[in-house]
Coordinates of C-alpha atoms in Angstrom, one line a residue:
Chain A
G1 CA 144.3 167.3 57.8
A2 CA 146.7 169.7 60.0
V3 CA 147.1 172.6 58.1
V4 CA 148.2 175.8 59.3
S5 CA 147.9 179.3 57.5
Q6 CA 149.7 182.7 57.7
H7 CA 148.4 186.0 56.5
P8 CA 150.0 187.8 55.1
S9 CA 152.7 185.7 53.1
W10 CA 154.4 188.8 52.5
V11 CA 154.4 192.5 54.0
I12 CA 156.1 195.8 53.4
C13 CA 156.4 198.6 55.7
K14 CA 157.9 201.7 56.7
S15 CA 160.3 202.2 59.8
G16 CA 157.7 203.4 62.8
T17 CA 154.6 201.2 61.7
S18 CA 152.8 198.3 63.3
V19 CA 152.5 195.0 61.4
K20 CA 150.1 192.2 62.5
I21 CA 150.6 188.8 61.5
E22 CA 147.8 186.4 61.6
C23 CA 148.4 182.2 61.9
R24 CA 145.3 180.0 61.9
S25 CA 144.9 176.2 62.2
L26 CA 142.2 175.4 59.8
D27 CA 141.3 172.0 60.8
F28 CA 141.6 171.6 64.1
Q29 CA 142.0 173.2 67.8
A30 CA 145.4 174.4 68.9
T31 CA 145.6 175.3 72.4
T32 CA 149.2 175.8 71.9
M33 CA 151.2 177.9 69.1
F34 CA 154.3 178.9 68.7
W35 CA 156.1 181.8 67.0
Y36 CA 159.9 181.1 65.4
R37 CA 161.7 184.1 63.2
Q38 CA 164.2 182.7 60.7
F39 CA 167.4 185.2 59.2
P40 CA 168.6 184.4 56.1
K41 CA 170.3 181.1 55.7
Q42 CA 169.8 180.3 59.5
S43 CA 167.8 178.0 61.7
L44 CA 164.7 178.7 63.2
M45 CA 165.0 180.6 66.6
L46 CA 161.7 180.4 68.8
M47 CA 160.6 183.6 69.9
A48 CA 157.7 182.7 72.3
T49 CA 155.0 180.3 72.9
S50 CA 151.6 181.2 72.6
N51 CA 148.5 179.6 74.6
E52 CA 144.9 180.2 74.5
G53 CA 143.6 182.3 77.0
S54 CA 146.9 183.2 78.8
K55 CA 149.8 185.1 78.3
A56 CA 152.7 184.3 75.8
T57 CA 155.8 183.0 76.9
Y58 CA 158.5 185.1 75.5
E59 CA 162.3 183.4 75.2
Q60 CA 165.3 185.0 76.5
G61 CA 166.2 188.0 74.5
V62 CA 162.7 188.6 72.9
E63 CA 161.1 191.7 73.7
K64 CA 157.6 191.2 74.7
D65 CA 156.7 194.9 74.1
K66 CA 157.8 195.2 70.6
F67 CA 156.4 191.5 69.6
L68 CA 153.0 191.2 70.8
I69 CA 151.4 187.8 70.9
N70 CA 147.6 187.1 71.4
H71 CA 146.0 183.8 71.4
A72 CA 142.2 184.6 71.7
S73 CA 140.7 181.5 70.2
L74 CA 141.7 177.8 69.3
T75 CA 142.3 178.7 65.9
L76 CA 143.8 182.0 65.7
S77 CA 147.3 183.7 67.1
T78 CA 148.5 187.1 65.9
L79 CA 151.8 188.3 66.3
T80 CA 152.0 192.3 66.1
V81 CA 155.9 193.8 65.2
T82 CA 155.5 197.2 67.1
S83 CA 157.2 200.5 65.8
A84 CA 159.0 197.8 63.3
H85 CA 162.5 198.8 62.1
P86 CA 164.7 197.4 59.4
E87 CA 166.3 195.1 61.9
D88 CA 163.1 193.3 62.3
S89 CA 163.0 192.2 58.8
S90 CA 162.9 188.5 58.7
F91 CA 160.9 185.4 58.0
Y92 CA 158.6 184.8 60.6
I93 CA 157.1 181.4 60.9
C94 CA 154.3 180.5 63.3
S95 CA 153.8 176.5 64.1
A96 CA 150.5 174.8 65.9
R97 CA 151.1 171.8 68.4
G98 CA 148.6 168.7 67.2
T99 CA 146.1 167.2 69.4
G100 CA 145.5 163.5 70.3
A101 CA 148.2 161.1 68.4
T102 CA 149.6 164.6 67.1
Y103 CA 149.9 166.2 70.4
N104 CA 153.5 165.6 70.3
E105 CA 153.9 167.4 66.7
Q106 CA 154.2 170.8 65.4
F107 CA 152.5 172.0 62.1
F108 CA 154.2 175.1 60.3
G109 CA 152.5 177.5 58.6
P110 CA 153.9 178.6 55.3
G111 CA 156.1 181.9 56.9
T112 CA 155.6 185.6 56.6
R113 CA 158.5 187.5 54.7
L114 CA 158.5 190.9 56.7
T115 CA 160.6 193.9 55.0
V116 CA 160.7 197.0 56.8
L117 CA 162.0 200.0 54.9
Chain B
A1 CA 168.0 171.6 77.7
Q2 CA 168.4 170.3 74.4
S3 CA 171.0 171.0 71.8
V4 CA 171.0 170.0 68.1
T5 CA 174.2 169.7 65.9
Q6 CA 174.2 169.3 61.8
L7 CA 177.7 169.2 61.2
D8 CA 177.0 169.7 57.5
S9 CA 176.0 173.0 56.1
Q10 CA 176.2 172.1 52.3
V11 CA 175.9 168.5 50.8
P12 CA 176.4 168.5 47.3
V13 CA 175.3 165.2 45.9
F14 CA 174.4 164.0 41.9
E15 CA 170.7 162.8 41.1
E16 CA 170.2 159.2 41.8
A17 CA 173.1 158.8 44.1
P18 CA 172.7 157.9 47.7
V19 CA 172.7 160.7 50.6
E20 CA 172.9 160.9 54.6
L21 CA 172.5 164.0 56.4
R22 CA 173.9 164.0 59.9
C23 CA 172.6 165.1 63.0
N24 CA 173.2 164.7 66.7
Y25 CA 171.9 165.7 69.9
S26 CA 172.5 166.4 73.6
S27 CA 170.2 166.1 76.2
S28 CA 169.9 164.7 79.6
V29 CA 166.4 163.5 79.2
S30 CA 164.9 161.4 76.9
V31 CA 163.8 163.0 73.4
Y32 CA 161.4 163.1 70.3
L33 CA 163.3 163.4 67.2
F34 CA 162.3 165.3 64.0
W35 CA 163.6 165.7 60.4
Y36 CA 161.9 168.8 58.3
V37 CA 162.4 170.3 55.0
Q38 CA 161.8 174.0 54.1
Y39 CA 161.5 174.7 50.1
P40 CA 162.7 178.4 49.4
N41 CA 160.3 181.0 51.2
Q42 CA 158.3 178.3 52.6
G43 CA 157.2 176.8 56.1
L44 CA 158.5 173.5 57.2
Q45 CA 157.2 170.5 56.4
L46 CA 157.6 167.3 58.1
L47 CA 159.6 164.3 56.5
L48 CA 159.8 161.9 59.6
K49 CA 159.7 161.7 63.7
Y50 CA 161.1 159.1 66.2
L51 CA 158.7 159.4 69.2
S52 CA 159.2 155.7 70.5
G53 CA 159.1 152.0 69.0
S54 CA 161.5 150.9 66.3
T55 CA 164.6 152.9 65.7
L56 CA 164.4 152.7 62.1
V57 CA 161.9 155.6 61.1
K58 CA 160.6 156.2 57.2
G59 CA 159.0 159.0 56.2
I60 CA 157.8 160.8 53.3
N61 CA 159.5 161.0 49.9
G62 CA 161.3 158.0 50.7
F63 CA 163.6 159.2 53.5
E64 CA 164.3 157.4 56.4
A65 CA 166.5 157.7 59.3
E66 CA 167.6 155.7 62.3
F67 CA 167.7 156.4 66.0
N68 CA 170.9 155.7 67.6
K69 CA 170.7 156.2 71.6
S70 CA 174.3 155.4 72.3
Q71 CA 175.5 157.6 69.4
T72 CA 172.9 160.5 70.4
S73 CA 172.3 160.5 66.4
F74 CA 169.2 160.7 64.1
H75 CA 170.9 160.7 60.7
L76 CA 168.6 161.0 57.6
R77 CA 169.1 159.0 54.8
K78 CA 167.9 158.3 50.9
P79 CA 169.1 155.9 48.6
S80 CA 168.4 157.9 45.5
V81 CA 168.2 161.6 45.3
H82 CA 165.9 163.9 42.9
I83 CA 166.6 167.2 41.6
S84 CA 163.3 167.7 43.6
D85 CA 165.2 167.1 46.7
T86 CA 167.0 170.2 46.6
A87 CA 166.1 172.3 50.0
E88 CA 166.9 173.1 53.4
Y89 CA 167.0 170.2 55.8
F90 CA 166.3 170.7 59.5
C91 CA 166.7 168.2 62.7
A92 CA 165.0 169.1 65.9
V93 CA 164.8 167.7 69.2
S94 CA 162.3 168.0 71.9
A95 CA 162.0 166.5 75.6
T96 CA 159.4 163.5 76.0
G97 CA 156.5 163.2 78.3
T98 CA 156.0 166.9 78.0
A99 CA 154.4 168.9 75.0
S100 CA 157.9 170.9 75.1
K101 CA 158.9 173.2 72.6
L102 CA 161.2 172.2 69.5
T103 CA 165.3 172.9 69.4
F104 CA 166.3 173.3 65.7
G105 CA 169.8 172.2 64.3
T106 CA 171.4 175.1 61.8
G107 CA 169.8 172.9 58.6
T108 CA 171.8 171.4 55.9
R109 CA 171.3 172.5 52.4
L110 CA 171.3 169.6 50.1
Q111 CA 171.9 170.2 46.6
V112 CA 171.2 167.6 43.9
T113 CA 172.4 168.1 40.7
L114 CA 172.7 166.6 37.4

């Protein structure tokens, strides 16, 4: 139980294009999902908290107009990197908060490797 | 706000030897504590967690950790490591009572060799 998937697992795009990453909770409903960014050999940095049916809460320093987050259903949140540039290349990981007994846990997706050329 | 310190960026160890990965945290409120493992190009997998109760927590793959409130520590231990334990390990903290966000440490690379 508590499986989170991400799609795509990796993507290469040209500078200036937009890329959408999907995060799905496969066997539970997630009212809250989180988006993280991880640079090589570094820790995870929280980008934003996504709540179903409401606007995402972005961490300080994260451009909300560049990283668009939509949490339209209880099983799907999307992160769109708009007008991507090489400096946006990174490993993006989502997580979903558990429910019931696992409410205080986050379940992580496998990550999406974004490379912007 | 919470913060996590993982003092060791890398820990080399021989197979079948014991290992301890250190984690200290700072918080003005009560916390939940977690250890995650990350294999190359993968997401995070929960090893174990401390929410309440017994301060000695046992997790998957033979790992355990002990919550020490007075020393604000949550060190991860394994009595005998395997080559397959080679990975990045992250300690994380969140405030209790609310479903709040995780704050991660910088990670410790465990390198197990023969």
